[in-house]
Short mmCIF file of C-alpha atoms in Angstrom, two decimals:
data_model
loop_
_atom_site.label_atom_id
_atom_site.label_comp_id
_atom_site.label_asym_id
_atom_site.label_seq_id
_atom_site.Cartn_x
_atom_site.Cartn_y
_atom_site.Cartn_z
CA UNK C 1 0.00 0.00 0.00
CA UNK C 2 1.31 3.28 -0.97
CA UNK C 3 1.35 6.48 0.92
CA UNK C 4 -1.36 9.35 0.01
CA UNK C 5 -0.31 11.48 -2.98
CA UNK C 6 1.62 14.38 -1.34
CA UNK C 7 3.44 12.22 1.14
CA UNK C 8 6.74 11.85 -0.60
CA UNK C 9 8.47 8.28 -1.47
CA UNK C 10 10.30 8.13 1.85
CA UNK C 11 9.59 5.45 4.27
CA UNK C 12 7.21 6.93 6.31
CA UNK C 13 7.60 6.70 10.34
CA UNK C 14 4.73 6.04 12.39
CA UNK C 15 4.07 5.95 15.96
CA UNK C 16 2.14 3.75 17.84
CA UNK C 17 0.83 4.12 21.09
CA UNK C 18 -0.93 1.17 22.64
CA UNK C 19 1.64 -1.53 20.21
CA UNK C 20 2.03 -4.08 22.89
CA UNK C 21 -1.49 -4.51 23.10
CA UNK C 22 -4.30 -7.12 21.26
CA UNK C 23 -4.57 -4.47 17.98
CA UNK C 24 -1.35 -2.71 17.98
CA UNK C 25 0.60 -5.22 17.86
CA UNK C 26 -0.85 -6.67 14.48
CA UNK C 27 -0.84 -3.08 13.84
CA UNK C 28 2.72 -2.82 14.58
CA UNK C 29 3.57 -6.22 12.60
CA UNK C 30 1.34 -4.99 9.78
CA UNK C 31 2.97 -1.36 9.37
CA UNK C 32 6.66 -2.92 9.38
CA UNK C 33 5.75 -5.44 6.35
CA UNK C 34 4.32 -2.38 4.60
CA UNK C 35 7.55 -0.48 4.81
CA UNK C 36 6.79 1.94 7.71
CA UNK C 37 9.78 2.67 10.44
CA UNK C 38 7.93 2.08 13.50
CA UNK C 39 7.99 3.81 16.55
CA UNK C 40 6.44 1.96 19.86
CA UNK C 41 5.88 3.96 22.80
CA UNK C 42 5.42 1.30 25.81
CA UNK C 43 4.26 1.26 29.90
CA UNK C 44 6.18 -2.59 30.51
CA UNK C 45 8.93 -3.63 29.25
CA UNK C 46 7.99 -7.44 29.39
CA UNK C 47 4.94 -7.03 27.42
CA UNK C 48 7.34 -5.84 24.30
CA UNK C 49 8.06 -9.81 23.94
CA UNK C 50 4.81 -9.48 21.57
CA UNK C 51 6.80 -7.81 19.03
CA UNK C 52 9.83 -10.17 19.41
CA UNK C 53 11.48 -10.10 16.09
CA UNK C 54 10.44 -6.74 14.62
CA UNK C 55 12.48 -3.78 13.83
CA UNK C 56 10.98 -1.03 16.07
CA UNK C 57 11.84 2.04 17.96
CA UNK C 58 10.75 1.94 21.90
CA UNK C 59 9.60 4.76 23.92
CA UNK C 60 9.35 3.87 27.63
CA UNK C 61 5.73 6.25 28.81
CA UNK C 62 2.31 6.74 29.06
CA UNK C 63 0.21 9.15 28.08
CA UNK C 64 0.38 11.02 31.29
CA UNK C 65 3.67 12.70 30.05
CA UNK C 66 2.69 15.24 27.38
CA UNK C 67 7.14 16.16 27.00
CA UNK C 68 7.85 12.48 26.39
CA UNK C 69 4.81 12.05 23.75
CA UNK C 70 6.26 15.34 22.23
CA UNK C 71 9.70 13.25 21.59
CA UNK C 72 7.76 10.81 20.51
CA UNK C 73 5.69 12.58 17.78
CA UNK C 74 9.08 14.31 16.38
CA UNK C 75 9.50 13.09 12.76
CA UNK C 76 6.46 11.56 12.81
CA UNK C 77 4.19 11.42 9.67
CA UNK C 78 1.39 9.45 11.03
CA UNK C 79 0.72 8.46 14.76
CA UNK C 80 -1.98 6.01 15.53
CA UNK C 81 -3.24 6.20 19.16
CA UNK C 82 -4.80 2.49 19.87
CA UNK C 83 -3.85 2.61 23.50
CA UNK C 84 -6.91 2.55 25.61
CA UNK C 85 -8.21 0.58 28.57
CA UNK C 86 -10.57 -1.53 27.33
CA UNK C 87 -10.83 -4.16 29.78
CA UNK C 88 -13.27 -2.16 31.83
CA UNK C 89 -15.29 -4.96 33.82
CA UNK C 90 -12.46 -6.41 35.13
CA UNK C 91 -12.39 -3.45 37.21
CA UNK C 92 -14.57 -0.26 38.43
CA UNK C 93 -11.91 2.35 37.89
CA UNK C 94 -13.59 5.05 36.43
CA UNK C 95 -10.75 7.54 37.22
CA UNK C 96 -8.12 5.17 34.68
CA UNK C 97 -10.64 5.05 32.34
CA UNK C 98 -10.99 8.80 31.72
CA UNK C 99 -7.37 9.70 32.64
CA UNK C 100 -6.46 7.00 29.51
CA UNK C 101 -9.15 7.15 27.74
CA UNK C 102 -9.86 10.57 27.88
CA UNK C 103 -7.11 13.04 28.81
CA UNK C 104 -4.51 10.38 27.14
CA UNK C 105 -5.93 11.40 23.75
CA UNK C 106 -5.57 15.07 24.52
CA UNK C 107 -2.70 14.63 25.86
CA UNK C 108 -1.31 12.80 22.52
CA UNK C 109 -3.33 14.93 20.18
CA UNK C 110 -1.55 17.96 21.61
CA UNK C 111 1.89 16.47 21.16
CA UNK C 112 1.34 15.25 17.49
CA UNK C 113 -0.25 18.86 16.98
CA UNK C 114 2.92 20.45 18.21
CA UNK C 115 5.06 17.79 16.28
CA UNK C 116 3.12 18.41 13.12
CA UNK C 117 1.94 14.98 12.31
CA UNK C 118 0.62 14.56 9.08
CA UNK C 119 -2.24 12.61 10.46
CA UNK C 120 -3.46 10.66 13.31
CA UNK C 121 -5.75 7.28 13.02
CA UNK C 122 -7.34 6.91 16.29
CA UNK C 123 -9.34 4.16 17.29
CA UNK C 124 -12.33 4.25 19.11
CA UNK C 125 -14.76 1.98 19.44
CA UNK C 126 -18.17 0.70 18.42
CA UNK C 127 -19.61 1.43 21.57
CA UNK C 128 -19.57 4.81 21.10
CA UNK C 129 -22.52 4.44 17.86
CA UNK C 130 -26.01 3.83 19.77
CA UNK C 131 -27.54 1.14 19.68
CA UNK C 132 -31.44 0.67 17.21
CA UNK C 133 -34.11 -1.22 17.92
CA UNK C 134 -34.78 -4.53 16.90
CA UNK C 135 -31.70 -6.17 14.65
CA UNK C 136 -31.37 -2.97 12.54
CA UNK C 137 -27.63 -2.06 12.07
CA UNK C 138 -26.55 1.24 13.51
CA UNK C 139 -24.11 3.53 11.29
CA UNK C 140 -22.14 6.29 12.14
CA UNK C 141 -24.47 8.82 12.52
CA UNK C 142 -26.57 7.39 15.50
CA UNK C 143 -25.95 9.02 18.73
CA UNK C 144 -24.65 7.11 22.03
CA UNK C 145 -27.70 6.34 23.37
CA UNK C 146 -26.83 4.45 26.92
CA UNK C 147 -27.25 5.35 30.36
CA UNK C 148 -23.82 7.12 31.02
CA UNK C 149 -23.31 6.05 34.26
CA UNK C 150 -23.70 2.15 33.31
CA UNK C 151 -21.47 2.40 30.54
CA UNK C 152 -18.46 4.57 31.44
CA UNK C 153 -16.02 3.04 29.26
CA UNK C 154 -18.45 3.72 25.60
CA UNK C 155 -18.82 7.13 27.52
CA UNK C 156 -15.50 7.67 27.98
CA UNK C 157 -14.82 7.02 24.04
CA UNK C 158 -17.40 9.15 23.45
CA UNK C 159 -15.70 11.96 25.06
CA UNK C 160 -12.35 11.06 23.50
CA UNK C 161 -14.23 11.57 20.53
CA UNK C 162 -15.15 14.66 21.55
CA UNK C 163 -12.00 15.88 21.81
CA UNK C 164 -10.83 14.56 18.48
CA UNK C 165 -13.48 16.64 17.11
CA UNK C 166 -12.16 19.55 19.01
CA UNK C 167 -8.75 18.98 17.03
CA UNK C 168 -10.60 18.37 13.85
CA UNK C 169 -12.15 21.87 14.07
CA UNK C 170 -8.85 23.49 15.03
CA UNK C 171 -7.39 22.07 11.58
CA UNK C 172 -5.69 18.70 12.45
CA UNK C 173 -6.17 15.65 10.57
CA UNK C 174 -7.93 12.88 12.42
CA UNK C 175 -9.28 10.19 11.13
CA UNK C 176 -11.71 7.99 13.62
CA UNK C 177 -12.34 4.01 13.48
CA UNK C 178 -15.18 2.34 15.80
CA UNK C 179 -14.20 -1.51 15.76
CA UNK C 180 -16.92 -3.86 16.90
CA UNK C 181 -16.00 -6.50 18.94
CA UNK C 182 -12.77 -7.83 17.82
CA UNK C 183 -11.60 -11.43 18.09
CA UNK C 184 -8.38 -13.19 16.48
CA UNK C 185 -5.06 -14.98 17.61
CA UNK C 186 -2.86 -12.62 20.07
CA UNK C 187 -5.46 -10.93 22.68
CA UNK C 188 -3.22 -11.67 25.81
CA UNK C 189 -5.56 -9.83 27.77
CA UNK C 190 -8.58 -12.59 26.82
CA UNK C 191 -10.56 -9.26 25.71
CA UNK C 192 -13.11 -10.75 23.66
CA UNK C 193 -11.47 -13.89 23.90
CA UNK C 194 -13.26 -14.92 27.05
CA UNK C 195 -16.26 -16.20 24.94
CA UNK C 196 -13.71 -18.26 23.29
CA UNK C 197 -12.44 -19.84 26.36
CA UNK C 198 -14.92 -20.01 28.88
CA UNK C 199 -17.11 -22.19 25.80
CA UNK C 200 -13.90 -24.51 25.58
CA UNK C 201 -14.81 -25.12 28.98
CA UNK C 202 -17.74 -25.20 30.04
CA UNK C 203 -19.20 -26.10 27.09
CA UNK C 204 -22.58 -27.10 26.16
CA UNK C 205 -23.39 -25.36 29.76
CA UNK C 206 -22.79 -21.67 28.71
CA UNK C 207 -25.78 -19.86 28.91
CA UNK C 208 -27.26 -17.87 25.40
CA UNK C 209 -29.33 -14.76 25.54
CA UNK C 210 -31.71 -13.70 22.99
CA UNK C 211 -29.56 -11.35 21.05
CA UNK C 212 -26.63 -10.70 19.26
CA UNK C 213 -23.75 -8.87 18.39
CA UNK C 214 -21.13 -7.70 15.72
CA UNK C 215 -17.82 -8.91 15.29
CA UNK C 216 -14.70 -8.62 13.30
CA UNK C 217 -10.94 -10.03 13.37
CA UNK C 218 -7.77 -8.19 14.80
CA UNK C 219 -5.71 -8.53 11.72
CA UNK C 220 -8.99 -6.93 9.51
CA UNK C 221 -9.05 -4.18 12.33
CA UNK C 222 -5.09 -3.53 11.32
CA UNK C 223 -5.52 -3.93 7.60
CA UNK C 224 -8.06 -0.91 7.91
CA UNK C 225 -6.02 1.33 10.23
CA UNK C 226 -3.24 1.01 7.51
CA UNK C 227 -6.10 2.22 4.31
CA UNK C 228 -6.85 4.49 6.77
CA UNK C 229 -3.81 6.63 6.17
CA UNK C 230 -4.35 7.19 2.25
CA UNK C 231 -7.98 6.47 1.89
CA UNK C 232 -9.89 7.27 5.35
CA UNK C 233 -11.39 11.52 5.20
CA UNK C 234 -10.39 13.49 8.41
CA UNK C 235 -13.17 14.59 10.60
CA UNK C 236 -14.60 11.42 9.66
CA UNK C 237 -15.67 7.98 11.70
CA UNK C 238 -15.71 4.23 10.48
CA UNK C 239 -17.07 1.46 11.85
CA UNK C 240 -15.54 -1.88 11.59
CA UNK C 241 -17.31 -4.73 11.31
CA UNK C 242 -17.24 -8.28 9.66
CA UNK C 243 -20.59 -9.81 10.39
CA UNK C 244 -23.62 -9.58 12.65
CA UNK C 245 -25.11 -12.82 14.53
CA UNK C 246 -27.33 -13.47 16.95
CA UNK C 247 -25.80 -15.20 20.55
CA UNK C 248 -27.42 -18.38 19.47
CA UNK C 249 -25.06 -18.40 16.05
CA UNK C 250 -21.85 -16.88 17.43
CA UNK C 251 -21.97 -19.28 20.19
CA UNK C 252 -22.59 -22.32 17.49
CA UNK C 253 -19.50 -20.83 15.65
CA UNK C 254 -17.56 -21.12 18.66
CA UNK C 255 -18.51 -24.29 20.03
CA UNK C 256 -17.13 -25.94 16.20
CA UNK C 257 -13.86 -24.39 16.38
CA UNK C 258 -13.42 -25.72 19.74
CA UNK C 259 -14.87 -29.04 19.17
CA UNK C 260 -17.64 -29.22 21.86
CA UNK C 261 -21.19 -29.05 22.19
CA UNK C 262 -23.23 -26.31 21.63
CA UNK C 263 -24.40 -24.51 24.40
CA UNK C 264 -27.79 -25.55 24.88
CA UNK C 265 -29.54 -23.56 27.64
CA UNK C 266 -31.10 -20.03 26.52
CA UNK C 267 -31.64 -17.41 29.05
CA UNK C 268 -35.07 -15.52 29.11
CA UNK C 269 -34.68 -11.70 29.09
CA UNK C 270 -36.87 -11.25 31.90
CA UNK C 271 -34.00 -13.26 33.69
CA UNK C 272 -30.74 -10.84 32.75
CA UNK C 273 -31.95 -8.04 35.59
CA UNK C 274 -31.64 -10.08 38.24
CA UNK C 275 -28.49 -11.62 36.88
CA UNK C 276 -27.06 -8.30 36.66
CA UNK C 277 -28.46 -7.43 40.05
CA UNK C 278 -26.84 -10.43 41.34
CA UNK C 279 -23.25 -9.93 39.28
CA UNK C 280 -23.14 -6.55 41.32
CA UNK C 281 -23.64 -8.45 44.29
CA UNK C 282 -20.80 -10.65 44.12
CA UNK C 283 -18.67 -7.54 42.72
CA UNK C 284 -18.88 -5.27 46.00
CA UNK C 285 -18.47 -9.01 47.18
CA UNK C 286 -14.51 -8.81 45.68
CA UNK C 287 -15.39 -11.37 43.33
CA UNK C 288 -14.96 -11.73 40.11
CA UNK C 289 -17.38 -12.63 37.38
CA UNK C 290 -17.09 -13.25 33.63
CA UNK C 291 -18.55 -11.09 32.64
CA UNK C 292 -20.13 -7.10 34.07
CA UNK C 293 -23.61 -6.76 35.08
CA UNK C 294 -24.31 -3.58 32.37
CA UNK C 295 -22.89 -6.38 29.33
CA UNK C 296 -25.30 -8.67 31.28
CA UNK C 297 -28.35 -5.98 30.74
CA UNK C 298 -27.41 -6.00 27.07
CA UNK C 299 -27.99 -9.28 26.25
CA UNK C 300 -31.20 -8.84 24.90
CA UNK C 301 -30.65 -6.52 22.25
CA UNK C 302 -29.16 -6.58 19.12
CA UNK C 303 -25.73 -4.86 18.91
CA UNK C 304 -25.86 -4.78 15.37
CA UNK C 305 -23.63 -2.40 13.31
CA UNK C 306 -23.23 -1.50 9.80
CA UNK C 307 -19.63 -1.27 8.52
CA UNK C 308 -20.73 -0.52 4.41
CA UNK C 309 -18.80 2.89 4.80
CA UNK C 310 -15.37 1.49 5.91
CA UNK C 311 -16.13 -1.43 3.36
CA UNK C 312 -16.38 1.11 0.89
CA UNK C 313 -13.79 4.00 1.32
CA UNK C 314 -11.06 1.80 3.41
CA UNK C 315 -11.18 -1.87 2.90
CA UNK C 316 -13.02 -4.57 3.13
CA UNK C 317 -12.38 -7.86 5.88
CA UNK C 318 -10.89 -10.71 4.16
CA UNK C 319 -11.30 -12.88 7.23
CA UNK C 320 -14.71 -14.71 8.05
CA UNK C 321 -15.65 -15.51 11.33
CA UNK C 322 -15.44 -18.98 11.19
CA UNK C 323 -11.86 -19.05 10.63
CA UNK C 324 -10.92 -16.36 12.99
CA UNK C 325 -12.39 -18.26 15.79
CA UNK C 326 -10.62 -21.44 14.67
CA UNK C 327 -7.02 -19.14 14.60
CA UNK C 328 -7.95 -17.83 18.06
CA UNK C 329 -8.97 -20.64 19.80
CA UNK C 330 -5.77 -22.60 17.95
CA UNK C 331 -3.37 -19.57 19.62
CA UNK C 332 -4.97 -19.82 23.20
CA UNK C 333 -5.06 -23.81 23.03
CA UNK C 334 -0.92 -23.47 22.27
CA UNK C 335 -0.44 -20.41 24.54
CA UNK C 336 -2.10 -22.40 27.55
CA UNK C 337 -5.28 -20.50 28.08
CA UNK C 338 -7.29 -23.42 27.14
CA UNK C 339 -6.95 -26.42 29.39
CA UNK C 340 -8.68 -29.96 29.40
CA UNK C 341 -8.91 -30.34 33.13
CA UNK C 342 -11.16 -33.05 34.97
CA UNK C 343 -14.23 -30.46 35.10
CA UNK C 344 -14.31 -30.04 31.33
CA UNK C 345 -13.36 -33.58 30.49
CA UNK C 346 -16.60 -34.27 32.82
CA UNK C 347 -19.12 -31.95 31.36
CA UNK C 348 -18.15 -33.15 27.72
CA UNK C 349 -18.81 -36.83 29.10
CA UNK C 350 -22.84 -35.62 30.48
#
């Protein structure tokens, strides 16, 4: 892929924030077989085994330290800020999740505005589209429409966005991408990948709800951050998506590429309340669950999202569903995520 007209025929250096995690580092991988000099800027040093075997430059930091993200904008023609936290149920920290989420992005927007990037990709999320009744597919243009307070970390990308916009307006060029939820080989943090590997265990026994959601692999998610840079409009958002399915056929698709049986037992909506009721329980408890109470709520509608603008003006995903759950649950099955323990050679026995 070649650089927008205008850009020059240089190798063109690009930072990303965020590179040790589940997208950046396909990002990462991506950008350095497409010619880019790459530029990592990293919190822990152990987590940079991910890239083992790349060509990179490392910046120790975080996105608290507006001098060091200056540095590490210099030269720069594109930056793409993927860092985030994201794994927002493991935890109740709403302060992280707007000090990252939110002032992060300012914080890096100003430093690539002072560095005079070229342009930034920043990725958001899909959470931050609202949500239409029935199984229609939301597009870019529908407004958050959650309960703030339920749903801090969509709010807090929602904000982020906000500030982007602020940039936007102020003449920088930033170019948005809302991901739905992303699955594929290398999510160390078992993101999305939870659905992957609590069905490899418990099976036929893992509860469905009525509706559904939208999904789409890593390495499609990179592939589009990379068309991004010649083909995506600034000021403008994408979402990313792959395919939309109900709980009863993602959960189907999962249960064949791990080779058990199909989850059997559906869960009425008038049930997920009182789940989610009883999830917050065991939370102020100090135990953990699985999954939040607020994803709990949601399991009755359809998270449905249309992705026919990226398809059309960036790229199109060239990996189906099917096969991304087979690569994912291959890589957690050889990393040692997925284990055949007495419990789950038991409940595949019953």
């Amino acid at each position: 892929m070649l650089p927008p007209n205008g850009w020059g025929d240089k190798r063109m250096k690009a930072l990303i924030t965020g590179a040790t995690g589940f997208v950046g580092s396909h990002l990462t991988r991506l950008l350095i077989e497409h010619g880019y000099r790459a530029r990592v800027l990293y919190r822990s040093e152990k987590k940079l085994g991910i890239l083992a075997g790349l060509e990179f430059e490392a910046f120790a930091g975080d996105l608290s330290d507006i001098a060091l993200l200056e540095k590490a904008c210099a030269d720069c023609d594109v930056v793409f800020h993927v860092a985030a936290k994201a794994d927002y149920w493991k935890d109740d920290d709403r302060d992280a999740l707007w000090r990252i989420n939110v002032d992060g992005t300012r914080n890096l927007l100003s430093a690539a505005q002072s560095a005079r990037v070229r342009r930034v990709i920043f990725t958001s999320s899909a959470s931050t589209i609202g949500i239409r009744p029935g199984a229609e597919r939301a597009a870019e243009s529908d407004a958050f429409n959650l309960p703030p307070e339920r749903f801090w970390y969509a709010w807090s990308k929602v904000k982020a966005e906000e500030v982007v916009a602020e940039f936007v307006a102020d003449g920088m060029d930033v170019v948005t991408l809302n991901p739905t939820v992303i699955i594929g080989p290398g999510d160390l943090n078992a993101i999305s990948g939870s659905f992957i590997i609590e069905t490899a265990r418990w099976q036929w026994l893992v509860p469905m709800s009525s509706g559904g959601l939208a999904v789409i692999d890593a390495r499609d998610v990179a592939r589009a951050h990379l068309a991004a840079v010649e083909r995506g409009r600034s000021g403008e958002r994408y979402i990313l998506n792959s395919a939309n399915l109900s709980y009863r056929e993602w959960f189907r698709m999962i249960a064949r590429a791990c080779d058990v049986r199909a989850p059997a037992f559906s869960t009425p909506d008038w049930l997920l309340e009182p789940t989610a009721r009883f999830i917050e329980l065991l939370r102020a408890l100090g135990l953990q669950t699985p999954m939040d109470a607020n994803q709990t709520r949601l399991g009755g509608a359809h998270v449905y999202f249309d992705g026919g603008k990226a398809q059309r003006e960036l790229c199109a995903p060239r990996i189906d569903i099917a096969t991304s759950l087979q690569d994912t649950f291959a890589w957690y099955e050889a990393k040692g995520y997925i284990k055949r323990d007495l419990l789950t050679r038991l409940i595949g026995l019953i």
